[in-house]
Amino acid sequence: MKMFRIKGGIHPDERKDLAAGKAIETVPLPSLLRIPLQQHIGAPAVTVVEKGDEVKKGQLLASARGPVSAAIHAPTSGRISAIGRFVAPHPSGLPGQTITMRPDGKDEWGELPAPIDDPFSVGPDIIAERVAASGIVGMGGATFPSAVKLGLRNRNKLETLVINAAECEPYLTCDDRMMRERSEAVIDGIRILRHALGVERAIIAIEGNKPEALAALKAVCSANQFKDVLIARVPTRYPMGSEKHLVQTLTGKETPARALTADIGVVVHNVATCYAIREAVRFGRPLISRVVTVSGGAMARTGNFEVPIGTPISHLIDHCGGFNKEPDRLLLGGPMMGQPISSTRTSVVKGSNGVLALGPDETPARQTMPCIRCASCVSACPCGLTPFEMAGHIRKEELDAAVKIGLLDCIACGSCAWVCPASIPLVQYFNYAKGKLTAQQRAKHKQEETKRLTQFREERMERQKKAKQEAMARMKAEREAKKKADAEKKRAKQETIGA
């Protein structure tokens, strides 16, 4: 299959050997599960259970709120011990609405939707409804509700389904192991997705550093003579897992700025998402666990683990024997785009693909120096941006100028910061600017909403005032009319008596 070259990219030390050779292992249930209601892009889920409720495995705990949201289900059977705010899996460490559940140890399944034995005989809408009901989101980290992506077939002319199996972040190997160990289920999920989207072909994109996974998937397709699934070996280069760049590599089509790949006829799903969709469609099982890579030089034991959603990170670390030395950095996700773990009390969620404990030798301290305008960041940027110029504008609080030269097109992959000889934290500048722009937009929206409500109140008060004046005028007119009528009656009576 012909490949197309993309701009930029880097080759960081992969360090996948720490966990790539270790099979997926099931983690025992913790004593408490803390399940955040915000595990996806969009509106947080709305609880449908109360404190003290006994629930079964797979039972709905919180329903999706609005068109862009995702349902939350019980990872096991047990009792709801609390519903309230708890530290969220976010760098800020701020609390978010969370359901706390105490497992009963029985791991008893509740009533599940009926399995769809032949998914290829039912319509796309039925599959999309099942995916939505199962709370499935993008499991590569973006956590966009998968049912919403399936709905793109109704407003876009789709031609190709791309399966993102690149797993380009260093250290992470959870997708690699899933493809090796569950290759038949993965291919089945991909074919179900292809049918649901109504596209002619699906392309699985795997980086060349995963030969075993590549061979396993090829063997399944060859044995079953699946002509609708192609397997493409893409170059091992970061950030090949960025969906727009992956699509460009495979098709040669470039996605316009701030547009969707669906606008050029391509939909991208993560390989782990395909497995979750297959479980939901064929067996009625919602998304209640995921495979997570635990790695890094500070971990006593590394590996790939099937982890119930809501498991505290501390429990996962303890299961791996803790740390063999004091970690210099704890990350949720990969080292390039992962987020610092503010507290190990926080939980594994649907988008958690890795927990990394990096030692001092893996995070060498580098002193930040002034920019020497070498343009190394420009060469590395896969989006064709000029990071040093954007950072210069942001330092001077010229956010509009940074937006004009592409700030909002930045995917925060970290390639620019990785190659910078001056060790300038470029991505931090960009994230700061995006956060401030978002805050400004919210403030502007709030101001406009306040103005609208004030105007609406003034108009309402004016209407009420006018209505009151009109009512008073009517009452006055009625009183005058009555007074006049009474005077007429009195005069008429007097005339009658005089006669």
Tab-separated table of C-alpha atoms in Angstrom:
chain	number	residue	atom	x	y	z
A	1	MET	CA	0.000	0.000	0.000
A	2	LYS	CA	1.377	3.409	-0.961
A	3	MET	CA	2.274	5.729	1.918
A	4	PHE	CA	2.445	9.507	1.826
A	5	ARG	CA	5.060	11.487	3.723
A	6	ILE	CA	3.956	13.956	6.374
A	7	LYS	CA	5.763	16.987	7.735
A	8	GLY	CA	7.913	16.986	10.845
A	9	GLY	CA	7.839	14.340	13.510
A	10	ILE	CA	10.524	12.986	15.818
A	11	HIS	CA	12.059	9.675	16.931
A	12	PRO	CA	12.155	9.624	20.745
A	13	ASP	CA	13.572	6.637	22.592
A	14	GLU	CA	10.694	4.121	22.476
A	15	ARG	CA	11.371	2.149	25.679
A	16	LYS	CA	8.497	-0.177	24.806
A	17	ASP	CA	10.643	-3.198	25.647
A	18	LEU	CA	9.898	-2.619	29.344
A	19	ALA	CA	6.338	-3.951	28.916
A	20	ALA	CA	5.859	-5.153	25.310
A	21	GLY	CA	6.756	-8.764	26.108
A	22	LYS	CA	4.348	-9.081	29.021
A	23	ALA	CA	0.895	-10.572	28.487
A	24	ILE	CA	-2.276	-8.839	29.700
A	25	GLU	CA	-2.913	-9.613	33.369
A	26	THR	CA	-6.165	-9.068	35.286
A	27	VAL	CA	-5.909	-6.775	38.302
A	28	PRO	CA	-7.824	-7.845	41.441
A	29	LEU	CA	-10.659	-5.589	42.544
A	30	PRO	CA	-9.724	-2.833	44.989
A	31	SER	CA	-11.628	-2.252	48.229
A	32	LEU	CA	-13.140	0.932	46.758
A	33	LEU	CA	-13.876	2.075	43.221
A	34	ARG	CA	-14.114	5.794	42.534
A	35	ILE	CA	-15.891	6.372	39.224
A	36	PRO	CA	-15.839	9.953	37.868
A	37	LEU	CA	-18.882	11.147	35.938
A	38	GLN	CA	-16.663	13.118	33.525
A	39	GLN	CA	-14.621	10.514	31.621
A	40	HIS	CA	-15.242	11.839	28.140
A	41	ILE	CA	-15.426	14.933	25.979
A	42	GLY	CA	-18.791	16.643	26.423
A	43	ALA	CA	-21.265	16.928	29.272
A	44	PRO	CA	-20.729	14.825	32.421
A	45	ALA	CA	-23.070	11.888	32.964
A	46	VAL	CA	-26.075	12.207	35.289
A	47	THR	CA	-26.380	9.761	38.192
A	48	VAL	CA	-29.342	7.375	38.208
A	49	VAL	CA	-28.378	5.644	41.484
A	50	GLU	CA	-28.356	6.845	45.092
A	51	LYS	CA	-26.140	6.304	48.097
A	52	GLY	CA	-26.858	2.918	49.637
A	53	ASP	CA	-28.066	1.263	46.410
A	54	GLU	CA	-26.930	-2.287	45.697
A	55	VAL	CA	-25.823	-2.621	42.083
A	56	LYS	CA	-24.771	-5.433	39.772
A	57	LYS	CA	-21.855	-5.565	37.360
A	58	GLY	CA	-22.688	-3.728	34.143
A	59	GLN	CA	-25.646	-1.847	35.674
A	60	LEU	CA	-26.155	1.759	34.597
A	61	LEU	CA	-24.839	4.195	37.213
A	62	ALA	CA	-25.107	7.442	35.262
A	63	SER	CA	-26.825	8.221	31.971
A	64	ALA	CA	-25.498	10.381	29.145
A	65	ARG	CA	-26.558	14.015	29.294
A	66	GLY	CA	-27.137	15.566	25.900
A	67	PRO	CA	-25.931	14.522	22.440
A	68	VAL	CA	-22.199	14.615	23.341
A	69	SER	CA	-21.859	12.591	26.529
A	70	ALA	CA	-21.390	8.982	27.627
A	71	ALA	CA	-23.062	6.628	30.082
A	72	ILE	CA	-21.223	5.147	33.084
A	73	HIS	CA	-21.707	1.556	34.299
A	74	ALA	CA	-20.775	-0.461	37.374
A	75	PRO	CA	-17.401	-2.226	36.934
A	76	THR	CA	-18.480	-4.942	39.391
A	77	SER	CA	-21.269	-5.738	41.848
A	78	GLY	CA	-21.418	-3.939	45.178
A	79	ARG	CA	-22.875	-1.031	47.097
A	80	ILE	CA	-22.861	2.692	46.339
A	81	SER	CA	-21.164	4.192	49.398
A	82	ALA	CA	-21.006	7.844	48.342
A	83	ILE	CA	-21.820	10.292	45.557
A	84	GLY	CA	-19.890	13.525	45.742
A	85	ARG	CA	-16.785	15.402	44.729
A	86	PHE	CA	-13.422	13.632	44.680
A	87	VAL	CA	-9.988	14.330	43.188
A	88	ALA	CA	-10.266	13.967	39.397
A	89	PRO	CA	-7.729	12.460	36.963
A	90	HIS	CA	-6.625	15.905	35.823
A	91	PRO	CA	-3.347	17.825	36.280
A	92	SER	CA	-5.141	20.436	38.377
A	93	GLY	CA	-6.053	17.870	41.007
A	94	LEU	CA	-9.384	19.643	41.440
A	95	PRO	CA	-12.325	17.506	42.549
A	96	GLY	CA	-15.025	16.295	40.194
A	97	GLN	CA	-18.382	14.605	40.747
A	98	THR	CA	-17.658	10.942	41.523
A	99	ILE	CA	-19.546	7.771	42.430
A	100	THR	CA	-17.779	5.761	45.143
A	101	MET	CA	-18.567	2.065	45.124
A	102	ARG	CA	-17.604	-0.728	47.536
A	103	PRO	CA	-17.326	-4.093	45.693
A	104	ASP	CA	-19.011	-7.080	47.370
A	105	GLY	CA	-16.512	-9.585	45.952
A	106	LYS	CA	-19.190	-11.523	44.043
A	107	ASP	CA	-18.558	-9.811	40.692
A	108	GLU	CA	-22.144	-10.655	39.745
A	109	TRP	CA	-23.414	-9.505	36.354
A	110	GLY	CA	-26.711	-7.686	36.176
A	111	GLU	CA	-29.209	-7.912	33.347
A	112	LEU	CA	-27.556	-6.947	30.064
A	113	PRO	CA	-29.022	-6.045	26.654
A	114	ALA	CA	-29.657	-9.039	24.419
A	115	PRO	CA	-26.605	-10.064	22.372
A	116	ILE	CA	-26.709	-9.302	18.666
A	117	ASP	CA	-25.584	-12.631	17.220
A	118	ASP	CA	-25.298	-11.362	13.643
A	119	PRO	CA	-24.358	-7.654	13.694
A	120	PHE	CA	-24.131	-7.593	9.902
A	121	SER	CA	-27.844	-8.341	9.571
A	122	VAL	CA	-28.994	-5.294	11.579
A	123	GLY	CA	-29.073	-1.633	10.589
A	124	PRO	CA	-26.370	0.900	11.523
A	125	ASP	CA	-28.761	2.735	13.857
A	126	ILE	CA	-29.182	-0.341	16.052
A	127	ILE	CA	-25.415	-0.711	16.411
A	128	ALA	CA	-25.032	3.016	17.143
A	129	GLU	CA	-27.731	2.794	19.839
A	130	ARG	CA	-25.977	-0.169	21.459
A	131	VAL	CA	-22.615	1.652	21.393
A	132	ALA	CA	-24.199	4.735	22.987
A	133	ALA	CA	-25.979	2.672	25.655
A	134	SER	CA	-22.687	0.925	26.484
A	135	GLY	CA	-20.851	4.183	27.226
A	136	ILE	CA	-18.060	3.570	24.726
A	137	VAL	CA	-15.645	6.413	23.997
A	138	GLY	CA	-12.394	6.794	22.088
A	139	MET	CA	-9.871	4.811	24.120
A	140	GLY	CA	-6.730	6.260	22.584
A	141	GLY	CA	-6.946	9.239	24.934
A	142	ALA	CA	-9.316	11.646	23.157
A	143	THR	CA	-12.405	10.026	24.805
A	144	PHE	CA	-14.854	11.346	22.206
A	145	PRO	CA	-18.165	9.423	22.461
A	146	SER	CA	-17.997	6.692	19.797
A	147	ALA	CA	-21.725	6.766	19.020
A	148	VAL	CA	-21.374	10.402	17.930
A	149	LYS	CA	-18.687	9.344	15.450
A	150	LEU	CA	-20.975	6.619	14.123
A	151	GLY	CA	-23.568	9.330	13.519
A	152	LEU	CA	-21.211	11.090	11.104
A	153	ARG	CA	-22.478	8.761	8.375
A	154	ASN	CA	-25.721	10.773	8.360
A	155	ARG	CA	-24.073	14.083	7.416
A	156	ASN	CA	-20.830	13.113	5.647
A	157	LYS	CA	-20.071	11.028	2.603
A	158	LEU	CA	-17.746	8.456	4.174
A	159	GLU	CA	-15.439	6.202	2.198
A	160	THR	CA	-12.849	4.788	4.596
A	161	LEU	CA	-12.548	3.621	8.192
A	162	VAL	CA	-9.032	4.002	9.599
A	163	ILE	CA	-8.116	2.035	12.710
A	164	ASN	CA	-5.472	3.824	14.734
A	165	ALA	CA	-3.164	1.075	15.979
A	166	ALA	CA	-0.007	3.195	15.708
A	167	GLU	CA	0.468	3.565	19.487
A	168	CYS	CA	3.282	6.016	18.813
A	169	GLU	CA	3.844	7.199	22.405
A	170	PRO	CA	6.984	5.787	24.061
A	171	TYR	CA	6.512	3.151	26.808
A	172	LEU	CA	2.857	2.355	25.939
A	173	THR	CA	2.157	-1.207	24.760
A	174	CYS	CA	-1.471	-1.890	25.771
A	175	ASP	CA	-2.784	-1.749	22.196
A	176	ASP	CA	0.119	-3.886	20.993
A	177	ARG	CA	-0.707	-6.622	23.494
A	178	MET	CA	-4.421	-6.449	22.709
A	179	MET	CA	-3.746	-6.951	19.010
A	180	ARG	CA	-1.468	-9.899	19.744
A	181	GLU	CA	-3.725	-11.648	22.266
A	182	ARG	CA	-7.213	-10.697	21.027
A	183	SER	CA	-6.623	-10.393	17.307
A	184	GLU	CA	-9.806	-12.231	16.232
A	185	ALA	CA	-12.001	-10.085	18.484
A	186	VAL	CA	-10.263	-6.907	17.293
A	187	ILE	CA	-10.835	-7.769	13.615
A	188	ASP	CA	-14.465	-8.662	14.374
A	189	GLY	CA	-14.955	-5.275	16.045
A	190	ILE	CA	-13.394	-3.499	13.080
A	191	ARG	CA	-15.725	-5.268	10.634
A	192	ILE	CA	-18.747	-4.377	12.808
A	193	LEU	CA	-17.637	-0.727	12.758
A	194	ARG	CA	-17.154	-0.818	8.993
A	195	HIS	CA	-20.683	-2.150	8.582
A	196	ALA	CA	-22.115	0.459	10.975
A	197	LEU	CA	-20.455	3.307	9.068
A	198	GLY	CA	-21.410	1.932	5.665
A	199	VAL	CA	-17.894	2.288	4.220
A	200	GLU	CA	-16.295	-0.054	1.708
A	201	ARG	CA	-12.972	-0.593	3.413
A	202	ALA	CA	-11.180	-0.450	6.734
A	203	ILE	CA	-7.443	0.181	7.037
A	204	ILE	CA	-5.564	-0.847	10.175
A	205	ALA	CA	-2.503	1.378	10.585
A	206	ILE	CA	0.262	-0.206	12.691
A	207	GLU	CA	3.741	1.181	13.213
A	208	GLY	CA	6.566	-1.063	12.050
A	209	ASN	CA	7.831	-1.585	15.607
A	210	LYS	CA	4.975	-4.039	16.329
A	211	PRO	CA	5.767	-7.027	14.073
A	212	GLU	CA	3.988	-9.580	16.284
A	213	ALA	CA	0.724	-7.606	16.282
A	214	LEU	CA	1.042	-7.062	12.543
A	215	ALA	CA	1.483	-10.793	11.958
A	216	ALA	CA	-1.416	-11.738	14.273
A	217	LEU	CA	-3.903	-9.465	12.505
A	218	LYS	CA	-2.720	-10.540	9.058
A	219	ALA	CA	-3.159	-14.193	10.042
A	220	VAL	CA	-6.800	-13.599	11.086
A	221	CYS	CA	-7.641	-11.719	7.880
A	222	SER	CA	-5.916	-14.318	5.725
A	223	ALA	CA	-7.544	-17.306	7.458
A	224	ASN	CA	-11.023	-15.788	7.090
A	225	GLN	CA	-10.397	-14.198	3.670
A	226	PHE	CA	-11.547	-10.778	4.855
A	227	LYS	CA	-11.185	-8.565	1.790
A	228	ASP	CA	-12.741	-5.519	3.458
A	229	VAL	CA	-9.899	-5.059	5.982
A	230	LEU	CA	-6.461	-3.877	4.878
A	231	ILE	CA	-3.417	-3.820	7.140
A	232	ALA	CA	-0.887	-1.050	6.585
A	233	ARG	CA	2.552	-0.852	8.149
A	234	VAL	CA	3.173	2.852	8.740
A	235	PRO	CA	6.526	4.497	9.552
A	236	THR	CA	7.612	4.453	13.179
A	237	ARG	CA	7.627	8.135	13.894
A	238	TYR	CA	5.990	10.290	16.533
A	239	PRO	CA	3.206	11.594	16.365
A	240	MET	CA	1.977	9.061	13.801
A	241	GLY	CA	-1.015	8.392	16.079
A	242	SER	CA	-2.435	11.874	15.451
A	243	GLU	CA	-5.559	11.076	13.452
A	244	LYS	CA	-5.170	13.845	10.860
A	245	HIS	CA	-1.564	12.895	10.164
A	246	LEU	CA	-2.386	9.191	10.084
A	247	VAL	CA	-5.112	9.839	7.517
A	248	GLN	CA	-2.721	11.928	5.429
A	249	THR	CA	-0.076	9.176	5.584
A	250	LEU	CA	-2.556	6.551	4.366
A	251	THR	CA	-4.607	8.526	1.850
A	252	GLY	CA	-2.573	11.576	0.924
A	253	LYS	CA	-5.556	13.756	1.891
A	254	GLU	CA	-4.882	16.693	4.205
A	255	THR	CA	-7.649	17.629	6.639
A	256	PRO	CA	-8.382	21.384	6.532
A	257	ALA	CA	-7.641	23.457	9.628
A	258	ARG	CA	-10.224	22.972	12.394
A	259	ALA	CA	-12.155	20.487	10.254
A	260	LEU	CA	-12.881	16.799	10.867
A	261	THR	CA	-11.371	13.888	8.970
A	262	ALA	CA	-14.996	12.959	8.206
A	263	ASP	CA	-15.137	16.082	6.053
A	264	ILE	CA	-12.724	14.355	3.656
A	265	GLY	CA	-14.537	11.007	3.884
A	266	VAL	CA	-12.506	9.255	6.596
A	267	VAL	CA	-13.426	8.230	10.152
A	268	VAL	CA	-10.752	7.164	12.650
A	269	HIS	CA	-11.269	4.828	15.629
A	270	ASN	CA	-8.741	3.459	18.097
A	271	VAL	CA	-8.058	-0.266	18.051
A	272	ALA	CA	-9.094	-0.697	21.715
A	273	THR	CA	-12.388	1.051	20.924
A	274	CYS	CA	-13.070	-1.581	18.259
A	275	TYR	CA	-12.651	-4.337	20.831
A	276	ALA	CA	-15.017	-2.551	23.244
A	277	ILE	CA	-17.619	-2.135	20.488
A	278	ARG	CA	-17.453	-5.829	19.674
A	279	GLU	CA	-18.007	-6.708	23.341
A	280	ALA	CA	-21.014	-4.389	23.507
A	281	VAL	CA	-22.633	-5.535	20.269
A	282	ARG	CA	-22.081	-9.282	20.451
A	283	PHE	CA	-22.435	-9.745	24.226
A	284	GLY	CA	-24.200	-6.622	25.538
A	285	ARG	CA	-21.258	-5.757	27.818
A	286	PRO	CA	-20.728	-2.053	28.540
A	287	LEU	CA	-17.290	-0.424	28.821
A	288	ILE	CA	-16.313	-1.161	32.442
A	289	SER	CA	-12.613	-2.013	32.153
A	290	ARG	CA	-9.641	-1.348	29.911
A	291	VAL	CA	-6.050	-2.472	29.325
A	292	VAL	CA	-3.456	-0.156	30.883
A	293	THR	CA	0.332	-0.199	30.507
A	294	VAL	CA	2.273	0.295	33.745
A	295	SER	CA	5.867	1.150	32.977
A	296	GLY	CA	8.857	3.351	33.701
A	297	GLY	CA	12.235	2.924	35.329
A	298	ALA	CA	10.872	3.640	38.823
A	299	MET	CA	8.325	0.783	38.749
A	300	ALA	CA	9.226	-2.433	40.562
A	301	ARG	CA	7.247	-4.424	37.984
A	302	THR	CA	5.999	-3.341	34.592
A	303	GLY	CA	3.309	-4.872	32.420
A	304	ASN	CA	-0.087	-4.594	30.773
A	305	PHE	CA	-3.146	-4.955	32.965
A	306	GLU	CA	-6.907	-5.305	32.523
A	307	VAL	CA	-8.137	-2.733	35.031
A	308	PRO	CA	-11.724	-2.009	36.179
A	309	ILE	CA	-12.758	1.591	35.531
A	310	GLY	CA	-12.567	3.511	38.804
A	311	THR	CA	-9.578	1.594	40.217
A	312	PRO	CA	-7.344	3.952	42.236
A	313	ILE	CA	-3.915	4.394	40.658
A	314	SER	CA	-2.390	3.612	44.063
A	315	HIS	CA	-3.994	0.133	43.925
A	316	LEU	CA	-2.508	-0.500	40.481
A	317	ILE	CA	0.941	0.647	41.632
A	318	ASP	CA	0.711	-1.565	44.736
A	319	HIS	CA	-0.276	-4.534	42.567
A	320	CYS	CA	2.950	-3.970	40.614
A	321	GLY	CA	5.058	-4.008	43.771
A	322	GLY	CA	5.307	-0.250	44.204
A	323	PHE	CA	8.380	1.762	43.259
A	324	ASN	CA	11.941	0.515	43.176
A	325	LYS	CA	13.135	4.106	43.616
A	326	GLU	CA	11.577	7.487	44.134
A	327	PRO	CA	9.891	8.471	40.845
A	328	ASP	CA	10.873	11.809	39.410
A	329	ARG	CA	7.590	12.064	37.552
A	330	LEU	CA	4.239	10.217	37.616
A	331	LEU	CA	2.190	10.388	34.429
A	332	LEU	CA	-1.250	9.230	33.321
A	333	GLY	CA	-0.703	8.399	29.649
A	334	GLY	CA	2.504	8.602	27.636
A	335	PRO	CA	5.545	10.791	28.286
A	336	MET	CA	4.827	13.118	25.350
A	337	MET	CA	1.136	13.941	25.823
A	338	GLY	CA	0.333	12.354	29.177
A	339	GLN	CA	-0.792	14.384	32.175
A	340	PRO	CA	1.008	14.610	35.535
A	341	ILE	CA	-0.707	12.600	38.272
A	342	SER	CA	-1.498	15.043	41.059
A	343	SER	CA	-2.553	12.269	43.445
A	344	THR	CA	-2.378	8.467	43.272
A	345	ARG	CA	-5.826	8.437	44.903
A	346	THR	CA	-7.275	9.386	41.527
A	347	SER	CA	-8.736	6.658	39.321
A	348	VAL	CA	-8.164	4.842	36.078
A	349	VAL	CA	-10.797	6.090	33.609
A	350	LYS	CA	-11.882	5.131	30.099
A	351	GLY	CA	-9.131	7.160	28.424
A	352	SER	CA	-6.275	5.958	30.683
A	353	ASN	CA	-3.893	3.965	28.506
A	354	GLY	CA	-0.830	4.132	30.747
A	355	VAL	CA	0.560	4.839	34.191
A	356	LEU	CA	4.243	5.786	34.070
A	357	ALA	CA	6.671	6.189	36.961
A	358	LEU	CA	9.786	7.759	35.458
A	359	GLY	CA	13.101	7.830	37.265
A	360	PRO	CA	15.583	10.735	37.322
A	361	ASP	CA	17.603	9.203	34.480
A	362	GLU	CA	14.474	9.234	32.258
A	363	THR	CA	13.648	12.876	32.966
A	364	PRO	CA	16.983	14.690	32.901
A	365	ALA	CA	16.773	18.226	34.213
A	366	ARG	CA	17.491	20.815	31.545
A	367	GLN	CA	17.984	24.497	32.131
A	368	THR	CA	15.756	26.766	30.057
A	369	MET	CA	17.743	29.168	27.896
A	370	PRO	CA	16.710	32.048	25.592
A	371	CYS	CA	15.482	31.079	22.115
A	372	ILE	CA	18.311	31.070	19.559
A	373	ARG	CA	15.845	31.015	16.614
A	374	CYS	CA	17.389	27.859	15.193
A	375	ALA	CA	13.975	26.755	13.829
A	376	SER	CA	14.427	23.160	15.025
A	377	CYS	CA	10.873	23.376	16.374
A	378	VAL	CA	9.611	24.394	12.929
A	379	SER	CA	11.229	21.346	11.323
A	380	ALA	CA	9.771	19.029	13.964
A	381	CYS	CA	6.218	20.416	13.970
A	382	PRO	CA	3.909	17.970	12.128
A	383	CYS	CA	1.351	20.739	11.607
A	384	GLY	CA	3.746	23.049	9.749
A	385	LEU	CA	3.563	25.760	12.423
A	386	THR	CA	6.227	28.134	13.786
A	387	PRO	CA	6.287	27.306	17.499
A	388	PHE	CA	9.004	29.815	18.424
A	389	GLU	CA	6.955	32.663	16.941
A	390	MET	CA	3.785	31.539	18.689
A	391	ALA	CA	5.639	31.300	22.002
A	392	GLY	CA	7.077	34.789	21.477
A	393	HIS	CA	3.605	36.250	20.985
A	394	ILE	CA	2.257	34.365	24.007
A	395	ARG	CA	5.068	35.627	26.234
A	396	LYS	CA	3.946	39.152	25.347
A	397	GLU	CA	0.273	38.206	25.903
A	398	GLU	CA	-0.428	38.747	22.201
A	399	LEU	CA	-2.821	35.817	22.033
A	400	ASP	CA	-4.707	37.029	18.953
A	401	ALA	CA	-1.421	37.201	17.042
A	402	ALA	CA	-0.618	33.627	18.118
A	403	VAL	CA	-4.039	32.494	16.923
A	404	LYS	CA	-3.469	34.119	13.524
A	405	ILE	CA	-0.335	32.029	12.931
A	406	GLY	CA	-1.942	28.732	13.948
A	407	LEU	CA	-2.167	28.344	17.733
A	408	LEU	CA	-5.527	26.570	17.482
A	409	ASP	CA	-4.106	24.102	14.948
A	410	CYS	CA	-1.468	22.929	17.450
A	411	ILE	CA	-2.130	19.333	18.598
A	412	ALA	CA	0.141	19.684	21.679
A	413	CYS	CA	2.205	16.650	20.646
A	414	GLY	CA	5.361	18.038	22.271
A	415	SER	CA	7.658	17.464	19.279
A	416	CYS	CA	8.789	21.106	19.324
A	417	ALA	CA	9.731	21.035	23.005
A	418	TRP	CA	11.516	17.698	22.583
A	419	VAL	CA	13.911	19.034	19.921
A	420	CYS	CA	14.398	22.528	21.399
A	421	PRO	CA	18.114	22.996	22.278
A	422	ALA	CA	17.157	25.839	24.630
A	423	SER	CA	14.786	23.539	26.579
A	424	ILE	CA	11.915	26.020	26.256
A	425	PRO	CA	8.636	24.469	27.509
A	426	LEU	CA	6.805	25.375	24.316
A	427	VAL	CA	3.780	23.140	24.893
A	428	GLN	CA	3.192	24.759	28.275
A	429	TYR	CA	3.038	28.145	26.548
A	430	PHE	CA	0.503	26.828	24.033
A	431	ASN	CA	-1.653	25.133	26.663
A	432	TYR	CA	-1.582	28.290	28.765
A	433	ALA	CA	-2.685	30.384	25.792
A	434	LYS	CA	-5.461	27.975	24.828
A	435	GLY	CA	-6.678	27.897	28.420
A	436	LYS	CA	-6.686	31.681	28.637
A	437	LEU	CA	-8.521	31.994	25.311
A	438	THR	CA	-11.116	29.524	26.543
A	439	ALA	CA	-11.507	31.511	29.761
A	440	GLN	CA	-11.892	34.729	27.746
A	441	GLN	CA	-14.515	33.116	25.528
A	442	ARG	CA	-16.405	31.900	28.576
A	443	ALA	CA	-16.221	35.355	30.146
A	444	LYS	CA	-17.408	36.920	26.893
A	445	HIS	CA	-20.243	34.415	26.632
A	446	LYS	CA	-21.171	35.076	30.267
A	447	GLN	CA	-21.111	38.833	29.636
A	448	GLU	CA	-23.272	38.456	26.535
A	449	GLU	CA	-25.654	36.158	28.388
A	450	THR	CA	-25.870	38.625	31.284
A	451	LYS	CA	-26.546	41.433	28.822
A	452	ARG	CA	-29.214	39.358	27.098
A	453	LEU	CA	-30.883	38.469	30.393
A	454	THR	CA	-30.729	42.099	31.558
A	455	GLN	CA	-32.281	43.266	28.302
A	456	PHE	CA	-34.911	40.549	28.553
A	457	ARG	CA	-35.688	41.654	32.133
A	458	GLU	CA	-35.938	45.300	31.108
A	459	GLU	CA	-38.278	44.387	28.243
A	460	ARG	CA	-40.358	42.246	30.603
A	461	MET	CA	-40.512	45.038	33.179
A	462	GLU	CA	-41.510	47.483	30.434
A	463	ARG	CA	-44.253	45.131	29.267
A	464	GLN	CA	-45.480	44.709	32.835
A	465	LYS	CA	-45.393	48.476	33.377
A	466	LYS	CA	-47.305	49.066	30.150
A	467	ALA	CA	-49.810	46.346	31.018
A	468	LYS	CA	-50.272	47.868	34.489
A	469	GLN	CA	-50.797	51.347	33.010
A	470	GLU	CA	-53.297	49.961	30.513
A	471	ALA	CA	-55.125	48.107	33.313
A	472	MET	CA	-55.226	51.239	35.452
A	473	ALA	CA	-56.520	53.263	32.469
A	474	ARG	CA	-59.251	50.683	31.906
A	475	MET	CA	-60.203	50.733	35.554
A	476	LYS	CA	-60.295	54.542	35.537
A	477	ALA	CA	-62.421	54.516	32.382
A	478	GLU	CA	-64.726	51.950	33.934
A	479	ARG	CA	-65.041	54.058	37.106
A	480	GLU	CA	-65.760	57.171	35.046
A	481	ALA	CA	-68.343	55.309	32.986
A	482	LYS	CA	-69.988	53.924	36.103
A	483	LYS	CA	-69.973	57.365	37.751
A	484	LYS	CA	-71.536	58.862	34.640
A	485	ALA	CA	-74.136	56.096	34.470
A	486	ASP	CA	-74.994	56.574	38.161
A	487	ALA	CA	-75.356	60.344	37.597
A	488	GLU	CA	-77.663	59.702	34.621
A	489	LYS	CA	-79.787	57.328	36.696
A	490	LYS	CA	-79.961	59.828	39.537
A	491	ARG	CA	-80.974	62.655	37.188
A	492	ALA	CA	-83.569	60.481	35.516
A	493	LYS	CA	-84.998	59.529	38.888
A	494	GLN	CA	-85.172	63.130	39.993
A	495	GLU	CA	-86.943	64.111	36.753
A	496	THR	CA	-89.459	61.311	37.299
A	497	ILE	CA	-90.195	62.462	40.863
A	498	GLY	CA	-90.527	66.116	39.730
A	499	ALA	CA	-93.012	65.100	37.064
